[in-house]
PDB file of C-alpha atoms in Angstrom:
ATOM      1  CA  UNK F   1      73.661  99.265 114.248  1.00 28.00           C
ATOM      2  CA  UNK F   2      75.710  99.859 117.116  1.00 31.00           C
ATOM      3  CA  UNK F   3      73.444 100.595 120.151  1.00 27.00           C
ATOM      4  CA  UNK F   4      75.753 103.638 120.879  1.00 35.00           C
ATOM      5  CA  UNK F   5      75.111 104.873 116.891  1.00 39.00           C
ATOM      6  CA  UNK F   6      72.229 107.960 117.644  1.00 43.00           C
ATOM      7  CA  UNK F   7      68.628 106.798 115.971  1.00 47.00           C
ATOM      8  CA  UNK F   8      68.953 109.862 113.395  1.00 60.00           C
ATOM      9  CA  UNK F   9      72.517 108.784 112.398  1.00 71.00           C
ATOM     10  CA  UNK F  10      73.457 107.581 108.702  1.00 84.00           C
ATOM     11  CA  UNK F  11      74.127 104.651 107.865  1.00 91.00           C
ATOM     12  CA  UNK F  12      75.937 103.424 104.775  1.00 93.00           C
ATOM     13  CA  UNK F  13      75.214 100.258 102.721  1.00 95.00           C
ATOM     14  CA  UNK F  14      78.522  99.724 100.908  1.00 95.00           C
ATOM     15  CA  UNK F  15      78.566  96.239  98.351  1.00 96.00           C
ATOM     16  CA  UNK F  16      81.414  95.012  96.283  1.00 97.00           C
ATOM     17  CA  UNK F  17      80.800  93.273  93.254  1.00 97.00           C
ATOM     18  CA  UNK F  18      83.186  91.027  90.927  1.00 96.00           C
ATOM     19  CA  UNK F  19      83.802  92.664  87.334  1.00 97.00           C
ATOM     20  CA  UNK F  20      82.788  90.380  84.322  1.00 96.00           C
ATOM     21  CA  UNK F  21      85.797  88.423  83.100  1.00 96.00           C
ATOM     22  CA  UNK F  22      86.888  90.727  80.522  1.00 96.00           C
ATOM     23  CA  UNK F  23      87.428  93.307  83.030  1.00 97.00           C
ATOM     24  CA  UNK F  24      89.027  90.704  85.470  1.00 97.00           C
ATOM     25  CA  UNK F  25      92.314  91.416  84.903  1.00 96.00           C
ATOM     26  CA  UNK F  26      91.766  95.264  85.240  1.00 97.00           C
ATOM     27  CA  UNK F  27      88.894  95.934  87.720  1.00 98.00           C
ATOM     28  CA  UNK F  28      89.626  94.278  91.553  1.00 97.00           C
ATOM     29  CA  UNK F  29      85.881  94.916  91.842  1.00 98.00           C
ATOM     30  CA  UNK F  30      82.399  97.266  91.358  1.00 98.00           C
ATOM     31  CA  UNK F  31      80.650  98.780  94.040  1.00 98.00           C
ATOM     32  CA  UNK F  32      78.617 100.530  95.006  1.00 98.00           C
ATOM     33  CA  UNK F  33      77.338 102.733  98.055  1.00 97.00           C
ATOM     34  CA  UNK F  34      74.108 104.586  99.244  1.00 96.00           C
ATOM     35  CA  UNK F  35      73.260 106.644 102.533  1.00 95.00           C
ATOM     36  CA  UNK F  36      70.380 106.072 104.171  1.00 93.00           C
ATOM     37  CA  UNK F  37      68.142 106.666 107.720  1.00 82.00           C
ATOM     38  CA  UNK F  38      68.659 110.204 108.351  1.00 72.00           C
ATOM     39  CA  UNK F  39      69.000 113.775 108.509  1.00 74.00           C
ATOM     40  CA  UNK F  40      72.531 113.878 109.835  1.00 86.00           C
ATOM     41  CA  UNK F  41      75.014 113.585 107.062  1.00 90.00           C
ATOM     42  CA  UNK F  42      77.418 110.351 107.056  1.00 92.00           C
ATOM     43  CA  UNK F  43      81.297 111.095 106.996  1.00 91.00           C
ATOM     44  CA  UNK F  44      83.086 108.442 104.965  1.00 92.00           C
ATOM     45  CA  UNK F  45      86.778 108.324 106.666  1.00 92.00           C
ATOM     46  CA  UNK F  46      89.020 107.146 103.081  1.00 95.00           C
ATOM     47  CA  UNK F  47      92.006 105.359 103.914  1.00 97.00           C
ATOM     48  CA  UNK F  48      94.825 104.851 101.108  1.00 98.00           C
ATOM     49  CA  UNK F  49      94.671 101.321  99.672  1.00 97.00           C
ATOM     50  CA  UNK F  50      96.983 101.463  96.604  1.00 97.00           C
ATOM     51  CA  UNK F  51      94.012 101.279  94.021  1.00 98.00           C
ATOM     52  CA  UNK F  52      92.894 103.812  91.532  1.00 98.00           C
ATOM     53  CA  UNK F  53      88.634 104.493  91.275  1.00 98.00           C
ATOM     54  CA  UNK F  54      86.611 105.828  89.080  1.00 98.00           C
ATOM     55  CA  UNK F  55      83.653 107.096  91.129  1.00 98.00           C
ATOM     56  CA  UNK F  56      79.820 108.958  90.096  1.00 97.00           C
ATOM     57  CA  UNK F  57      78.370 110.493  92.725  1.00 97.00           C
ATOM     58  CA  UNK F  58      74.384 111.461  92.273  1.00 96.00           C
ATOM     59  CA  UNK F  59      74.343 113.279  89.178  1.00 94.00           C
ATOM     60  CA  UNK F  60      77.689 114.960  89.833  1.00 95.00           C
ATOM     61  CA  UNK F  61      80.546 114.249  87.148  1.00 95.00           C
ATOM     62  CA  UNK F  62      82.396 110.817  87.127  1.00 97.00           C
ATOM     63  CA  UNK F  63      85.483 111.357  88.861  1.00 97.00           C
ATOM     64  CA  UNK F  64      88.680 109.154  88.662  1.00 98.00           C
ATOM     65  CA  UNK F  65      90.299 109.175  92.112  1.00 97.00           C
ATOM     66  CA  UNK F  66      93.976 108.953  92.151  1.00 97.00           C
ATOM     67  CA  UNK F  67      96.119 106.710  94.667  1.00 97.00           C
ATOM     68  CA  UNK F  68      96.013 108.558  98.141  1.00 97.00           C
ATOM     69  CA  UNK F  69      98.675 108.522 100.698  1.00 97.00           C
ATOM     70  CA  UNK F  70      96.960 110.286 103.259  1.00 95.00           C
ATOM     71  CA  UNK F  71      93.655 109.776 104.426  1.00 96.00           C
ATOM     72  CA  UNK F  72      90.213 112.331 104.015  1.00 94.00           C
ATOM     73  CA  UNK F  73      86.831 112.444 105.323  1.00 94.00           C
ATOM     74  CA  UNK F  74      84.187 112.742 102.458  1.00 93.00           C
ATOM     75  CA  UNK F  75      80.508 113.886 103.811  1.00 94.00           C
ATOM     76  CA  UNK F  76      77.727 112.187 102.673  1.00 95.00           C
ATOM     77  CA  UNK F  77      74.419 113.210 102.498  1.00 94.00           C
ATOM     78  CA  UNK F  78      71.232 110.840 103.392  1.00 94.00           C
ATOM     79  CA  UNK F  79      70.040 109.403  99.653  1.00 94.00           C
ATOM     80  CA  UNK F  80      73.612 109.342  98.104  1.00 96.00           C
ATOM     81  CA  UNK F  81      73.829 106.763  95.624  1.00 96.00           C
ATOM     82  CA  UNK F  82      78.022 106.131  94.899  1.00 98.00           C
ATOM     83  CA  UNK F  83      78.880 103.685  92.154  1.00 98.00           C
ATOM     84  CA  UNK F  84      82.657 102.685  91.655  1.00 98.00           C
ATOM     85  CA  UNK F  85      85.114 100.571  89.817  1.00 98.00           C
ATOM     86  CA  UNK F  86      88.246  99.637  91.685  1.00 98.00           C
ATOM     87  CA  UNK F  87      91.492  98.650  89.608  1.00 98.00           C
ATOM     88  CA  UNK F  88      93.726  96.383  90.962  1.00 98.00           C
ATOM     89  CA  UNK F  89      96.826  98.438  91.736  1.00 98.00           C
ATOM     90  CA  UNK F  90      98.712  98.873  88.595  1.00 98.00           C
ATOM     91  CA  UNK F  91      96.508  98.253  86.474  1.00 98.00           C
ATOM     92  CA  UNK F  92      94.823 101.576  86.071  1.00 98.00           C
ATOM     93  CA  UNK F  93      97.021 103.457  83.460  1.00 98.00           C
ATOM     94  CA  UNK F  94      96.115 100.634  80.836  1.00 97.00           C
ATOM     95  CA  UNK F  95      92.492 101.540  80.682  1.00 96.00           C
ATOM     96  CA  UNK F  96      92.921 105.202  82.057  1.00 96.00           C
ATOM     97  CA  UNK F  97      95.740 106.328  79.500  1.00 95.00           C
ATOM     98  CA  UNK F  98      97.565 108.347  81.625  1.00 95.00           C
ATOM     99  CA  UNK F  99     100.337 107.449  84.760  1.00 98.00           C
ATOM    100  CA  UNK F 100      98.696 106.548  87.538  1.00 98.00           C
ATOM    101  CA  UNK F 101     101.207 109.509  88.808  1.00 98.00           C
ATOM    102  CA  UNK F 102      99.108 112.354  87.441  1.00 97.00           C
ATOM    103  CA  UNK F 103      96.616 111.429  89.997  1.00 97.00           C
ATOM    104  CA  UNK F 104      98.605 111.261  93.020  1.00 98.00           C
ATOM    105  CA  UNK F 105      96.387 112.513  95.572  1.00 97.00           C
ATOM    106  CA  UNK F 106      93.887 114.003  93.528  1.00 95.00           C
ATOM    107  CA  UNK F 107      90.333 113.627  92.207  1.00 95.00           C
ATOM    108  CA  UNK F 108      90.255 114.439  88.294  1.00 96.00           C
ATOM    109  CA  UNK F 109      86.726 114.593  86.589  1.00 97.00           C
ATOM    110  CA  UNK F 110      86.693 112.008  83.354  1.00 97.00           C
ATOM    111  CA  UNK F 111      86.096 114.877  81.065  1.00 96.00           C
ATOM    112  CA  UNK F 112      89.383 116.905  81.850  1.00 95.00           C
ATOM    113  CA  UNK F 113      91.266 113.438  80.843  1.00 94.00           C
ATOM    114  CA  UNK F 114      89.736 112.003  78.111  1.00 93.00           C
ATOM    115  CA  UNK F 115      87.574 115.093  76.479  1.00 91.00           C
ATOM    116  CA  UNK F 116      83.580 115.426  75.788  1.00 87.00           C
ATOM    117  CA  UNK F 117      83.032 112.099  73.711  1.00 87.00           C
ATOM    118  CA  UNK F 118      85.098 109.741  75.582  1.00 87.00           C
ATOM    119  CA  UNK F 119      83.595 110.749  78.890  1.00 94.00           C
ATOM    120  CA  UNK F 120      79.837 110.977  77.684  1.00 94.00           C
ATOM    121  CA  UNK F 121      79.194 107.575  78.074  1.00 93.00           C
ATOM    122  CA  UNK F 122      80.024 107.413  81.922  1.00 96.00           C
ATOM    123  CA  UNK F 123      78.460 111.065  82.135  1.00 95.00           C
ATOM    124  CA  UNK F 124      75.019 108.702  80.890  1.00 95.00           C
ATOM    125  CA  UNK F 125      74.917 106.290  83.742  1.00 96.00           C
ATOM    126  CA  UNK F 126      73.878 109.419  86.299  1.00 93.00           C
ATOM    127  CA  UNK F 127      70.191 109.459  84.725  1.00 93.00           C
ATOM    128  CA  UNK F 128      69.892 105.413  85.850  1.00 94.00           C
ATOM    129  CA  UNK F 129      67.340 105.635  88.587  1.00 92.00           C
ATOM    130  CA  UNK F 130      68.585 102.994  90.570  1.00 95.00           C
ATOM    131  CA  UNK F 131      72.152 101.873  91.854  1.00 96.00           C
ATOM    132  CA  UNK F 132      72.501  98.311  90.010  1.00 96.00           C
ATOM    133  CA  UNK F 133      71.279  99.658  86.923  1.00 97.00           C
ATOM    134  CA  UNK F 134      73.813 102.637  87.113  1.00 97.00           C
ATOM    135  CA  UNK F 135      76.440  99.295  88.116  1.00 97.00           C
ATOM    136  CA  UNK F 136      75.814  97.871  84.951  1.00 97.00           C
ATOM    137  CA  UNK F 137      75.976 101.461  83.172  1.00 97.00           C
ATOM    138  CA  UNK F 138      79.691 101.339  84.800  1.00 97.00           C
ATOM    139  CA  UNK F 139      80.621  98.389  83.548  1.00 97.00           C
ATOM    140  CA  UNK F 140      79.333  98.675  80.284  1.00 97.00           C
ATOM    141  CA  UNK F 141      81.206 101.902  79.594  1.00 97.00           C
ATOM    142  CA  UNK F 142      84.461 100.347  80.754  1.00 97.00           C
ATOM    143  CA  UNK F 143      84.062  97.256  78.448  1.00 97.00           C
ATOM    144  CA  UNK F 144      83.706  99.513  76.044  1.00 95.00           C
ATOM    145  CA  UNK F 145      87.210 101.050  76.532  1.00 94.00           C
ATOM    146  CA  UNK F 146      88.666  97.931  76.285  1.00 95.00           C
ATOM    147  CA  UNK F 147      89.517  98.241  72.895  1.00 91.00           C
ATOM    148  CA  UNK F 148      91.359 101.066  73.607  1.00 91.00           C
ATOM    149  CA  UNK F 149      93.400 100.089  76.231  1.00 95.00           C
ATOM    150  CA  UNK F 150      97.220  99.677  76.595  1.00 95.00           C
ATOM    151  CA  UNK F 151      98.685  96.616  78.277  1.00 95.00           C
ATOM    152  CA  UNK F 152      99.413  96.266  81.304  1.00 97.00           C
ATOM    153  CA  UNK F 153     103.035  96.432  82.600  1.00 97.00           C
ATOM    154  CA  UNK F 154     103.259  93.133  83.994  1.00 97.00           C
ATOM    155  CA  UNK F 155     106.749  93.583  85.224  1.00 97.00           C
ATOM    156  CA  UNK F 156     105.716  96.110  87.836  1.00 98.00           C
ATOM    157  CA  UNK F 157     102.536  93.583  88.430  1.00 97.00           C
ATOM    158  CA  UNK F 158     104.878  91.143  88.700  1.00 98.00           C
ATOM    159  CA  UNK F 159     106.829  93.696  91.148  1.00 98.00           C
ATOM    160  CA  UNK F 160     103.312  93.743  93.256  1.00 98.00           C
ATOM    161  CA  UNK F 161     103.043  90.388  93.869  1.00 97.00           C
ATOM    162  CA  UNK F 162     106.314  89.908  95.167  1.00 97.00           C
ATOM    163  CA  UNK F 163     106.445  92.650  98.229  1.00 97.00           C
ATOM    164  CA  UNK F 164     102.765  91.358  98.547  1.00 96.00           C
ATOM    165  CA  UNK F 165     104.611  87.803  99.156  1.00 94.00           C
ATOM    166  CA  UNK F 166     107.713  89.385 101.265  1.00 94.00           C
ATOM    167  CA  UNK F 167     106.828  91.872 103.814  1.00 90.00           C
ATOM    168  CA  UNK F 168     110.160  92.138 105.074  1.00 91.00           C
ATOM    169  CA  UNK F 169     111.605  92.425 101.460  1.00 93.00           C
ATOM    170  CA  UNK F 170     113.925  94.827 101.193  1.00 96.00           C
ATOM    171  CA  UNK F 171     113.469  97.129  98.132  1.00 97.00           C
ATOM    172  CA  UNK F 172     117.227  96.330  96.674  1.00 97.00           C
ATOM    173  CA  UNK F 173     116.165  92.539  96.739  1.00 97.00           C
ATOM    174  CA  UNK F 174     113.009  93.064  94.614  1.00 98.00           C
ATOM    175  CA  UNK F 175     115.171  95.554  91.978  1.00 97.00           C
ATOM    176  CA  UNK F 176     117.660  92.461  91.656  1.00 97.00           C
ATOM    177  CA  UNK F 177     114.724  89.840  91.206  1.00 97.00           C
ATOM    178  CA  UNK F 178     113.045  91.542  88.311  1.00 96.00           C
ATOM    179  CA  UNK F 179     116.209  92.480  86.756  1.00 96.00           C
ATOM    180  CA  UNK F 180     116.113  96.424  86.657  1.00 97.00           C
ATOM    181  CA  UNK F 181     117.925  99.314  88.045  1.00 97.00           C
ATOM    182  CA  UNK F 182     116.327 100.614  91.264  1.00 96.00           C
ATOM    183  CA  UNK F 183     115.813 104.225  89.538  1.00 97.00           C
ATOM    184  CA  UNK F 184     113.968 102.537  86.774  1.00 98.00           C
ATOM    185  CA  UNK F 185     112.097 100.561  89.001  1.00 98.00           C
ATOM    186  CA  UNK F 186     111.340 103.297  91.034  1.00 98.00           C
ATOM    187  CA  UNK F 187     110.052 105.244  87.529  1.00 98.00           C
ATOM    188  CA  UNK F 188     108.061 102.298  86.061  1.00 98.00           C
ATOM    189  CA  UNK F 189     106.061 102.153  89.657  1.00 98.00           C
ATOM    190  CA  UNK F 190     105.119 105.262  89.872  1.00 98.00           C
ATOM    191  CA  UNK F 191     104.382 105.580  86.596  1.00 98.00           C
ATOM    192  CA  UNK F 192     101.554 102.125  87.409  1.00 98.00           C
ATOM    193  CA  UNK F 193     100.897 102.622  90.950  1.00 98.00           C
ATOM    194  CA  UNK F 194     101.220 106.084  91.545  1.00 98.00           C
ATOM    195  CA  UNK F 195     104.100 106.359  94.140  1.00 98.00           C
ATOM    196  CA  UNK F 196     107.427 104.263  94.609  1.00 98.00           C
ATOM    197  CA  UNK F 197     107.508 100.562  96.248  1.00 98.00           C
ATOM    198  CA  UNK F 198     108.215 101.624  99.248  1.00 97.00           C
ATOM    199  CA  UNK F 199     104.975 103.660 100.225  1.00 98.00           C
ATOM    200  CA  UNK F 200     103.366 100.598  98.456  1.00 98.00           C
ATOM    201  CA  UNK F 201     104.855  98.396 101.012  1.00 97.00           C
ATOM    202  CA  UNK F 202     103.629 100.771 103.679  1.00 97.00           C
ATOM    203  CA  UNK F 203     100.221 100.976 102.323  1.00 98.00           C
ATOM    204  CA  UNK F 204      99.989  97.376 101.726  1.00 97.00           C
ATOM    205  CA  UNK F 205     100.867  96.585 104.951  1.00 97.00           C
ATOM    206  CA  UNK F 206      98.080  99.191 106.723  1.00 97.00           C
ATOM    207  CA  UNK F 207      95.651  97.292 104.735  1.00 97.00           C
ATOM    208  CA  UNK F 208      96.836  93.549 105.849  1.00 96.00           C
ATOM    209  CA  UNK F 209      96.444  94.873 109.450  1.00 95.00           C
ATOM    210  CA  UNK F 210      92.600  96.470 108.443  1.00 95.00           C
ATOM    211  CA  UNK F 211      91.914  92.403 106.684  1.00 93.00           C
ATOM    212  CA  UNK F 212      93.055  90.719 109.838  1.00 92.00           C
ATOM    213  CA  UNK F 213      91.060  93.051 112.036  1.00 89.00           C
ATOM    214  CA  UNK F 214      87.976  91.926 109.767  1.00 82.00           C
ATOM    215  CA  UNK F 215      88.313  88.472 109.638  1.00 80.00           C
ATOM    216  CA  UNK F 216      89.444  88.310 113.630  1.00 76.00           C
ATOM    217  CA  UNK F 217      87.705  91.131 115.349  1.00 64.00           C
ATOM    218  CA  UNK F 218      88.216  91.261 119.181  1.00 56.00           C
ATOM    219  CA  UNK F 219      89.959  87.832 119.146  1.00 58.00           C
ATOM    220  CA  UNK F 220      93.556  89.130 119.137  1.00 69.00           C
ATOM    221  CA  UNK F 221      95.522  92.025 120.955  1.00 85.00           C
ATOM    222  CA  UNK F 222      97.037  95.034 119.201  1.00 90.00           C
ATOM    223  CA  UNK F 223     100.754  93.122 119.424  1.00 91.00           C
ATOM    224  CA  UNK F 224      99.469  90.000 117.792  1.00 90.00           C
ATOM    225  CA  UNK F 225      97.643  92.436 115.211  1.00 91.00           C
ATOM    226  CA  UNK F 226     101.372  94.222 114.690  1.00 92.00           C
ATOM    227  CA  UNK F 227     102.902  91.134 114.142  1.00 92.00           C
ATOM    228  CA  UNK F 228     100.529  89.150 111.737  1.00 91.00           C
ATOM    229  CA  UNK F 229     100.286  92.347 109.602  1.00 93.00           C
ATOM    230  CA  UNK F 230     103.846  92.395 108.740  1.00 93.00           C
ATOM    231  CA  UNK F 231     104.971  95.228 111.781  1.00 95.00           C
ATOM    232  CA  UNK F 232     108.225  95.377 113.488  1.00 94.00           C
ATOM    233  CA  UNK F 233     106.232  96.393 116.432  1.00 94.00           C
ATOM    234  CA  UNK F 234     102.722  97.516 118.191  1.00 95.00           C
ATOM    235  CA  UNK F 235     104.810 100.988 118.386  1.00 96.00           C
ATOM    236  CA  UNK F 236     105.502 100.706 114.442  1.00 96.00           C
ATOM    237  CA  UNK F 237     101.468  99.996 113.882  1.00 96.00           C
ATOM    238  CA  UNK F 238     100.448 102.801 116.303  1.00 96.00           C
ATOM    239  CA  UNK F 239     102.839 105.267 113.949  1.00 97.00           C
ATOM    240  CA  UNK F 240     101.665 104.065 110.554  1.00 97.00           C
ATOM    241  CA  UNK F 241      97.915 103.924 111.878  1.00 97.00           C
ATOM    242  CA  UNK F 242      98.144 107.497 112.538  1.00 97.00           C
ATOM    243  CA  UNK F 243      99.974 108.449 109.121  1.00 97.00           C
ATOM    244  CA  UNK F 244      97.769 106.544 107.103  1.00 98.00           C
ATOM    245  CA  UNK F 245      93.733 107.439 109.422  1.00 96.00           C
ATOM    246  CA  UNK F 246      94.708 109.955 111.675  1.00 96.00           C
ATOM    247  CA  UNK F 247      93.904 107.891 114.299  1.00 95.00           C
ATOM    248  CA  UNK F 248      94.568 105.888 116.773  1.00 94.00           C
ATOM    249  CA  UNK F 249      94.429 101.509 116.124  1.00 94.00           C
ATOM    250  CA  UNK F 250      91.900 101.422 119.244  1.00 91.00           C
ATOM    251  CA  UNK F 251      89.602 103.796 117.193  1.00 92.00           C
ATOM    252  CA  UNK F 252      90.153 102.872 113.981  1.00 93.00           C
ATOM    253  CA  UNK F 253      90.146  99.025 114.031  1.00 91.00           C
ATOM    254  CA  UNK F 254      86.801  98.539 115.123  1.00 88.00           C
ATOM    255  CA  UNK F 255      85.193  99.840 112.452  1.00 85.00           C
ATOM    256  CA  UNK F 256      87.232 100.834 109.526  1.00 87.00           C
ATOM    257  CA  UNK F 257      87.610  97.618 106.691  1.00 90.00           C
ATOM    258  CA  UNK F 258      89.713  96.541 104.167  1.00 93.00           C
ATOM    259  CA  UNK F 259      88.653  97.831 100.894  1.00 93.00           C
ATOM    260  CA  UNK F 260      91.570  94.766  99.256  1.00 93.00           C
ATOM    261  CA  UNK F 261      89.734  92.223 100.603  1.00 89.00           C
ATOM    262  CA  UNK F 262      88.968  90.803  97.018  1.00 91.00           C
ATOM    263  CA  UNK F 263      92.675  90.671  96.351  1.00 92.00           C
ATOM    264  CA  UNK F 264      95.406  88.134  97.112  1.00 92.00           C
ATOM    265  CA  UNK F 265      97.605  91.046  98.059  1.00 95.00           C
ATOM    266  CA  UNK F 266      96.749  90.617 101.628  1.00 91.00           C
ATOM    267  CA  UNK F 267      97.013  87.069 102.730  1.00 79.00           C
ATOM    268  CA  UNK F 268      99.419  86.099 104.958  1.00 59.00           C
ATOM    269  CA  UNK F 269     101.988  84.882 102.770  1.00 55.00           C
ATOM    270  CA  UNK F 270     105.697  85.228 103.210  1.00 56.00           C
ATOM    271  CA  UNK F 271     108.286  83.448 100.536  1.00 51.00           C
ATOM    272  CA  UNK F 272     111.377  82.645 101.298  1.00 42.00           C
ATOM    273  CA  UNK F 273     113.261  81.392  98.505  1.00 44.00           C
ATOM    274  CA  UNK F 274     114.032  84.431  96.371  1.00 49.00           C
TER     275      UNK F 274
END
């Protein structure tokens, strides 16, 4: 705890988990989250990260929560117990049945997508006592969509994985490389991801800057942070790190995390040869 942190302050215990391999190529990870040590409730700043949840908190009813391109503060109170399931961005729709669209920006309860029956089982895993058991509860229910599930669109995966690879890619570039219009590419990303390339480049890029200040701390200055993350400038980080936090990168760096850390998306790679 941070020796500035007040003694009656909450604290929370986030964990990330890898899904079981049939869920690999859906789920980026589990996790889950409880409040503990005190009266005070804990505010949980959430930062867009291009990934689609499906969230139980308590006893309350499982929520999916939709791509975000602004950030909220959720409250917590001491003795929450959160369990999640993070898709890997563009992935969601498959196993959701729905555009990842519908939930831009929102928080829809399972039951006012899928009905009664198909949202029952994930309704079940509230009256687990404790949080692994109501992990596995997660993870059972979603293995048992599976058989259910659409494909994935593997051209707009394919689509991630190359602005992930090019941060300076210019949106035209990836439209020639997979060999659609740039209206239908525009349509088929929104349609997996939520919102167009673009923001997804912006997003992806806020959360490269939030895995380097992880792994590196204090080591490096906010100009070396701009520039390893994929920014033109520390000016251009200061102006997306407000957009995206509401904040300043001086108070949001020290604390905040990468929630993509599990992913290849943000490794410093950069291709050149297409």
């Amino acid at each position: 705890m941070n020796r500035d942190t007040p003694v009656d302050s909450a604290i929370s215990d986030y964990r990330e988990f890898p899904p079981s391999s049939p869920l690999a190529s859906y789920l980026l990870c589990l996790w889950t989250q409880r409040i503990v040590g005190s009266r005070r409730e804990f505010a949980q700043r959430v930062l867009p990260d291009g990934c689609i949840d499906i969230v139980l908190i308590n006893d309350e009813a499982p929520l999916a929560i939709g791509p975000w391109t602004e950030p909220f503060v959720k409250h917590l109170a001491p003795g929450t117990m959160i369990v999640g399931a993070r898709f890997h961005p563009g992935c969601a729709p498959a196993l959701l049945g729905l555009p990842a669209s519908a939930l831009l920006n929102q928080s829809v309860t399972l039951r006012s997508m899928w009905g009664g029956a198909a949202s029952d089982r994930f309704a079940r895993i509230a009256g687990e006592s404790t949080l692994l058991t109501r992990k596995s509860g997660m993870e059972a229910a979603l293995l048992n969509r599976l058989a259910d599930a659409d494909p994935i669109d593997e051209r707009m995966s394919a689509a991630i994985k190359w602005l992930a690879g090019h941060r300076y890619g210019r949106i035209e570039r990836l439209s020639q490389w997979i060999g659609i219009s740039g209206r239908q590419l525009q349509r088929r990303f929104a349609t997996a991801v939520g919102y167009g390339p673009k923001m997804f480049q912006s997003i992806l890029r806020f959360q490269r800057l939030l895995s380097i200040s992880d792994r590196t701390g204090a080591q490096r200055n906010l100009a070396q942070f701009s520039a390893d993350a994929g920014y033109a400038d520390q000016a251009h980080m200061a102006r997306e790190v407000q957009r995206f936090s509401g904040t300043r990168p001086t108070v949001l760096l020290p604390s905040a995390r990468c929630v993509l850390g599990l992913s290849d998306l943000v490794k410093k790679t950069e291709h050149l040869d297409c």
